[in-house]
PDB file of C-alpha atoms in Angstrom:
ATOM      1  CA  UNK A   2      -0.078  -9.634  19.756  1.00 85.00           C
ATOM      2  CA  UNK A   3       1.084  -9.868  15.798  1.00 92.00           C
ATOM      3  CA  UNK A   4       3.547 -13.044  16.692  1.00 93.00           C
ATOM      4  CA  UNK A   5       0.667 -14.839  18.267  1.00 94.00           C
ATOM      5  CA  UNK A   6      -1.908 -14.338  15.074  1.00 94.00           C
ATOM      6  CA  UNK A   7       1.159 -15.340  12.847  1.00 95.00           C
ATOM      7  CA  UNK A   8       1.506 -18.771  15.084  1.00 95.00           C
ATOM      8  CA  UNK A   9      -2.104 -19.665  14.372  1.00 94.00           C
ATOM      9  CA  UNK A  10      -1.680 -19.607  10.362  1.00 94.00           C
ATOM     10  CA  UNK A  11      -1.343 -23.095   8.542  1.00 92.00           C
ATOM     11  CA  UNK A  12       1.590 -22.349   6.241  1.00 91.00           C
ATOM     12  CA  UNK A  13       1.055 -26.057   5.157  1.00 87.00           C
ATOM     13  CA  UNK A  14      -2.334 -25.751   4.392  1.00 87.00           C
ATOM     14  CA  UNK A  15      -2.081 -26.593   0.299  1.00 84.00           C
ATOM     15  CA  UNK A  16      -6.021 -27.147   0.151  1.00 88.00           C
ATOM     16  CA  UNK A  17      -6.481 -23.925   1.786  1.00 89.00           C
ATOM     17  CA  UNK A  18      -4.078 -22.410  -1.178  1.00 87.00           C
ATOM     18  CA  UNK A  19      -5.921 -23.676  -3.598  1.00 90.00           C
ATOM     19  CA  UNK A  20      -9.512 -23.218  -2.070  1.00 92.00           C
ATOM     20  CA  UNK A  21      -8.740 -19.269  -1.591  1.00 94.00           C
ATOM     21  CA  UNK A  22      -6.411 -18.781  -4.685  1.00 93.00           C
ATOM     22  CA  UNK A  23      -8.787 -15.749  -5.903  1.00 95.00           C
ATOM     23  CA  UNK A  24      -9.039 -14.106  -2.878  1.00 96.00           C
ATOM     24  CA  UNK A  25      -5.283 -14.330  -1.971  1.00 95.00           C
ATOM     25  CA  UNK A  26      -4.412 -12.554  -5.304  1.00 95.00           C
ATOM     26  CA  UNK A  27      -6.900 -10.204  -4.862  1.00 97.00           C
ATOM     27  CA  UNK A  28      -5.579  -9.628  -1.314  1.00 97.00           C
ATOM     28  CA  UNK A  29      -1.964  -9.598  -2.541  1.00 96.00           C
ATOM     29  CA  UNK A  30      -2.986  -6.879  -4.910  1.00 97.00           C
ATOM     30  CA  UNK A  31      -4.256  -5.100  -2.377  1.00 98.00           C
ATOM     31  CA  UNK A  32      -0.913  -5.003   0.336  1.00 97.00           C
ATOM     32  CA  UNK A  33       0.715  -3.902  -3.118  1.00 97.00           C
ATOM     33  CA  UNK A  34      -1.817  -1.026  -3.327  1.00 98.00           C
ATOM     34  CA  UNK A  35      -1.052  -0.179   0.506  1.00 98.00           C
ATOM     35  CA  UNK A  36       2.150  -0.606   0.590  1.00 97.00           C
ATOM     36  CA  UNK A  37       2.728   1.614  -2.692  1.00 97.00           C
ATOM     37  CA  UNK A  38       1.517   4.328  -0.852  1.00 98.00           C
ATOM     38  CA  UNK A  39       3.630   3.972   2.236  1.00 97.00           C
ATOM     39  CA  UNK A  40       6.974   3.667   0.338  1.00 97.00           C
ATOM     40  CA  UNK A  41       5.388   7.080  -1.607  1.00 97.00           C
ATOM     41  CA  UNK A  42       5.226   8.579   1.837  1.00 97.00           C
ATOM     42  CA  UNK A  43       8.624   7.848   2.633  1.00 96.00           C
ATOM     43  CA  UNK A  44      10.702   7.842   0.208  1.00 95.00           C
ATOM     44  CA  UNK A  45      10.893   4.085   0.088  1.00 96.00           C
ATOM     45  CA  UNK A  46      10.400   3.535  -3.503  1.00 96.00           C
ATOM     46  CA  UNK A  47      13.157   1.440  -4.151  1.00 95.00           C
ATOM     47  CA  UNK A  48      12.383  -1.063  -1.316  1.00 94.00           C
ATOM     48  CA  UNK A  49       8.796  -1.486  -2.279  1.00 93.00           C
ATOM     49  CA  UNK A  50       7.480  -4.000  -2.119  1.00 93.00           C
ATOM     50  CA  UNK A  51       8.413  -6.386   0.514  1.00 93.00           C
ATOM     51  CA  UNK A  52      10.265  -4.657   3.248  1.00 92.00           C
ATOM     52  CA  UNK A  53       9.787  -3.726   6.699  1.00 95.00           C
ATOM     53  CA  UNK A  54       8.549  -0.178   6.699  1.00 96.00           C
ATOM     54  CA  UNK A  55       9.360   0.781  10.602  1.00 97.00           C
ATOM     55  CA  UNK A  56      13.109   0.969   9.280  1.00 95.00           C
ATOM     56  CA  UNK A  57      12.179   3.491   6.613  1.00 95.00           C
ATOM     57  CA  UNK A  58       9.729   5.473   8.900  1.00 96.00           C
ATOM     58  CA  UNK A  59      12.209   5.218  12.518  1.00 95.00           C
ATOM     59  CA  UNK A  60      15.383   3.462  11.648  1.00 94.00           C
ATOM     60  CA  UNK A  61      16.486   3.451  15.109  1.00 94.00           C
ATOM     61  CA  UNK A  62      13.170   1.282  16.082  1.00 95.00           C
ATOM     62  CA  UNK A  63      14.009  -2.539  17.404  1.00 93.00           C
ATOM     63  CA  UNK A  64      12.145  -5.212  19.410  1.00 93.00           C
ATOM     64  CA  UNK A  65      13.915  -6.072  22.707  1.00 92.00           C
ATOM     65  CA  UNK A  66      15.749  -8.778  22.572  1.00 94.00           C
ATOM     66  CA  UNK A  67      13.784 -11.515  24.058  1.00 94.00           C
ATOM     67  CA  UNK A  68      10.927 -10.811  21.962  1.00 93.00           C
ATOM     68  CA  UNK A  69      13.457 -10.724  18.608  1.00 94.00           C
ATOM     69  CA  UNK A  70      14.672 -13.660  19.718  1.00 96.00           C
ATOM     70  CA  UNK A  71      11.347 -15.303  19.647  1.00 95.00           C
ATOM     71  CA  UNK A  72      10.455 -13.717  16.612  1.00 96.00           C
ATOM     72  CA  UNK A  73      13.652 -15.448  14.772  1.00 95.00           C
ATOM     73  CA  UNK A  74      13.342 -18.612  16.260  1.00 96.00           C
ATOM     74  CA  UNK A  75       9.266 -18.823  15.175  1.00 95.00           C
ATOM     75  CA  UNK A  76      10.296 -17.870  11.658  1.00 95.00           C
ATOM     76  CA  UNK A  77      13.334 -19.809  11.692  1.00 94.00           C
ATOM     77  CA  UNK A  78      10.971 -22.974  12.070  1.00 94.00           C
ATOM     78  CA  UNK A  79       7.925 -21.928  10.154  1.00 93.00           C
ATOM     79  CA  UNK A  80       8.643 -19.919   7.442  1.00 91.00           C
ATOM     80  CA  UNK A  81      11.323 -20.577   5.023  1.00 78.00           C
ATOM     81  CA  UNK A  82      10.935 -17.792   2.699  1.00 85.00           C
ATOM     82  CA  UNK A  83      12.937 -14.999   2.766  1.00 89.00           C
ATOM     83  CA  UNK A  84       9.805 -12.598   0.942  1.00 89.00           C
ATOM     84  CA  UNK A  85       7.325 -14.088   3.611  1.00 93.00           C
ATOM     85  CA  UNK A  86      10.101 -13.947   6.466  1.00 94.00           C
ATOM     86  CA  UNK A  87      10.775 -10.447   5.757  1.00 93.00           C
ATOM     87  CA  UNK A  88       6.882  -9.318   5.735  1.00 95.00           C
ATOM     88  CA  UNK A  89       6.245 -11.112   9.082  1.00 96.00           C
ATOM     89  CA  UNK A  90       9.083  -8.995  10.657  1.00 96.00           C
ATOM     90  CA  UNK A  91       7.714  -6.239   8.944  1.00 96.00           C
ATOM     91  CA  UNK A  92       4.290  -6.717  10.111  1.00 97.00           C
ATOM     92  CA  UNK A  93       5.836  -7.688  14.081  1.00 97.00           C
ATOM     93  CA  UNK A  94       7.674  -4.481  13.914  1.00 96.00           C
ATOM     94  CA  UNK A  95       4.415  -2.497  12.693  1.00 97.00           C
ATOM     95  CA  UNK A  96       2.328  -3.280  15.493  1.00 96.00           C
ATOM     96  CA  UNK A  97       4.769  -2.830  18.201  1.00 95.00           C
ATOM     97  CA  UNK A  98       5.791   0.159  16.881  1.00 96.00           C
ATOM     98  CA  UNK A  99       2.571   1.829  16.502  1.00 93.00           C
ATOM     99  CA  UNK A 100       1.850   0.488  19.753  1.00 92.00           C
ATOM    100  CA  UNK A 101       4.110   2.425  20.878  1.00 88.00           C
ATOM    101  CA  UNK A 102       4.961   5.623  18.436  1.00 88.00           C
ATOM    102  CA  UNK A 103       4.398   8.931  19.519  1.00 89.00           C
ATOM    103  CA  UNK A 104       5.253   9.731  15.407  1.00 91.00           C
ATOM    104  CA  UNK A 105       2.705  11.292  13.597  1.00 92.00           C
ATOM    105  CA  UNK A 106       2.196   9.227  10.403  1.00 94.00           C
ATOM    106  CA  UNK A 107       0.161   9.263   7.723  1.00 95.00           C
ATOM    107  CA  UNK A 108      -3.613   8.366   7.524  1.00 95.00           C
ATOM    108  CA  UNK A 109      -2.917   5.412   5.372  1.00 97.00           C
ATOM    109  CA  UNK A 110      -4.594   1.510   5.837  1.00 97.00           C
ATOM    110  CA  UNK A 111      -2.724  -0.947   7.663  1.00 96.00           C
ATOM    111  CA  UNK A 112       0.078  -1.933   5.303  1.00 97.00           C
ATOM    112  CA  UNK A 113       0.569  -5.451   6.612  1.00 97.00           C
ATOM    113  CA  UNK A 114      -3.289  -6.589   6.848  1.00 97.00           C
ATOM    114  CA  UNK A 115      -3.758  -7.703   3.294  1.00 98.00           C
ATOM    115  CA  UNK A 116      -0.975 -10.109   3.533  1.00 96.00           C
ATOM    116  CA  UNK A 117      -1.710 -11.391   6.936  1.00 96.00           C
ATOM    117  CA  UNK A 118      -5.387 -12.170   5.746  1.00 97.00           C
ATOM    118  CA  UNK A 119      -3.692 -13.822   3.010  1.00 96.00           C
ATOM    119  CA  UNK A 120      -1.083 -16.036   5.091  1.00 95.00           C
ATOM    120  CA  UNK A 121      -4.577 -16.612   7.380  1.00 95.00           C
ATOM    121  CA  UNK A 122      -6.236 -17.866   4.331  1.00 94.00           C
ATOM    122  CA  UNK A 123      -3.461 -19.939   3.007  1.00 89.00           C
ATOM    123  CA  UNK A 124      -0.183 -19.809   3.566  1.00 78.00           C
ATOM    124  CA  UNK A 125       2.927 -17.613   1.899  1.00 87.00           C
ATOM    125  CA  UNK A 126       4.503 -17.044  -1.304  1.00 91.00           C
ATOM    126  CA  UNK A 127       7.376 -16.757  -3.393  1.00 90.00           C
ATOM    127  CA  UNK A 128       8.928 -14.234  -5.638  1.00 91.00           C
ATOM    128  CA  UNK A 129      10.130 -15.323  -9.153  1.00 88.00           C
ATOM    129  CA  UNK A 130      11.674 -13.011 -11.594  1.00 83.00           C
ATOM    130  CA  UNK A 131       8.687 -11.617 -13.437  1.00 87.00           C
ATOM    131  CA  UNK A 132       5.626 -12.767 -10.818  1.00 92.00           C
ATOM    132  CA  UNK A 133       4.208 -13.765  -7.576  1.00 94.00           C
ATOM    133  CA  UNK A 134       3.839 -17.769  -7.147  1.00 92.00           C
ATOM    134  CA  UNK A 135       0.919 -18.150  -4.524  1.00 91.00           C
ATOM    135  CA  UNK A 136       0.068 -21.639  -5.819  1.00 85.00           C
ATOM    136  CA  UNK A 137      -2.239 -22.338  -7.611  1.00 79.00           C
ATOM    137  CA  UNK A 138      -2.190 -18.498  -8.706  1.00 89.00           C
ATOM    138  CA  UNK A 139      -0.049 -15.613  -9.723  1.00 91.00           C
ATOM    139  CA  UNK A 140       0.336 -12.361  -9.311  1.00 94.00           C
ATOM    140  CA  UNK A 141       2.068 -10.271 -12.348  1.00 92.00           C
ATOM    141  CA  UNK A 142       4.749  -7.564 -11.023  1.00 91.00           C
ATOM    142  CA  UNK A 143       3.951  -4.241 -11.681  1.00 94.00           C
ATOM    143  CA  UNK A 144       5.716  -1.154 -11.152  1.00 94.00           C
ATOM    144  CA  UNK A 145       4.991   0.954  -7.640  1.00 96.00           C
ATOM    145  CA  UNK A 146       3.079   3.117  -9.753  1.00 96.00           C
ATOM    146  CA  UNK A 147       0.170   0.970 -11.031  1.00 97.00           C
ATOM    147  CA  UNK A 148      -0.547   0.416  -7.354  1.00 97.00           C
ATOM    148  CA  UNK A 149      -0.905   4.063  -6.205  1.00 97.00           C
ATOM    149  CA  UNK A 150      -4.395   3.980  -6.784  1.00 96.00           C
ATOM    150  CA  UNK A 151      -7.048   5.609  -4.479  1.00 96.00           C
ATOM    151  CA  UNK A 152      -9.394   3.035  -3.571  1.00 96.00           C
ATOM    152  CA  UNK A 153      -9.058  -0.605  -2.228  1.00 96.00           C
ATOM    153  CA  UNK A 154      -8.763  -3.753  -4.693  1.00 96.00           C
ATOM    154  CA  UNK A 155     -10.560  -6.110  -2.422  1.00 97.00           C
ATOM    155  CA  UNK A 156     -12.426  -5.853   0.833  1.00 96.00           C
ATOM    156  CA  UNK A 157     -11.203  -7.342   3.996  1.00 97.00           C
ATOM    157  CA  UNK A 158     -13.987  -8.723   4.680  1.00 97.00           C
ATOM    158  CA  UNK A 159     -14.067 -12.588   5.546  1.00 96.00           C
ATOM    159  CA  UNK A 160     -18.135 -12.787   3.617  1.00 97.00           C
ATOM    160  CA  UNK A 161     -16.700 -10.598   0.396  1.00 97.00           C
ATOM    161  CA  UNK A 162     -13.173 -12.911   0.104  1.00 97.00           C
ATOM    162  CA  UNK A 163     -15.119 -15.870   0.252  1.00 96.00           C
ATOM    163  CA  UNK A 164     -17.672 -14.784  -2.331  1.00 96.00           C
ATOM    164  CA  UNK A 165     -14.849 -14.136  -4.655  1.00 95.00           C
ATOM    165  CA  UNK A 166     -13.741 -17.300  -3.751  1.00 95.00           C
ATOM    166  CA  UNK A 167     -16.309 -19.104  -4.244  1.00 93.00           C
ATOM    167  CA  UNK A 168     -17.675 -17.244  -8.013  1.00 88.00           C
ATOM    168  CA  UNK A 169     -14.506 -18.346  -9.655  1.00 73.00           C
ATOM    169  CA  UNK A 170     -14.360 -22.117  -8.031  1.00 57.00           C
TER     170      UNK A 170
END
């Protein structure tokens, strides 16, 4: 279950932030890159790129309301930013809905993984006016389009994160 893998990250982990900087900008990069092609898909351009993309793809979609109640209260108490808040419903209301979709979508990557590997690997981020603070590293903003590119930034891989990790520490 998504809620349960978002209980077990450390969003107060700050030598974990600074330990993975590289990798979480590279992985940031890469839910850009994702993501850019899902808003392409549908017509969600001007959202991109932190929104929940259920709501673009099946706006009458919701949790039940036990389970959105838990949701709120876990990121009422963990997660004070509105970006990160906002990609961890996102990312709730992904896999339940594709749990549960008879839609045909897209063959497109996982738009939420990249950032949930990130939180896993230290923590969230904020949004300032002309970049992406993940301290101890940004992340310039660049339009949609410089992310529609074909092939991933950065590997998911646990072994290939912490090798870029660990040639630029």
């Amino acid at each position: 279950m998504m809620l349960d893998r978002l209980r077990v990250v450390d969003w107060e982990d700050d030598d974990a932030v600074f330990d993975h900087a590289p990798s979480r900008a590279a992985l940031m990069r890469e839910y850009h890159r994702r993501m850019a092609h899902w808003a392409r898909a549908f017509n969600a351009e001007a959202y991109w790129p932190f929104f929940d993309i259920v709501q673009r793809i099946d706006p009458a979609f919701t949790l039940s309301d036990d389970f959105r109640t838990e949701l709120d209260d876990y990121l009422g108490e963990n997660v004070g930013w509105p970006s990160v808040a906002r990609t961890c419903r996102g990312a709730v209301n992904w896999a339940e809905f594709r749990a549960g979709t008879e839609i045909a979508l897209p063959e497109l990557e996982d738009p939420y993984e990249p950032l949930l590997v990130m939180y896993e690997r230290g923590g969230s981020f904020t949004v300032e006016s002309e970049f992406i603070d993940l301290t101890g590293i940004a992340v310039s903003i660049k339009p949609l389009s410089a992310y529609l590119l074909p092939d991933p930034i950065v590997q998911l891989d646990p072994a290939v994160l912490d090798a870029l990790d660990e040639s630029v520490g």
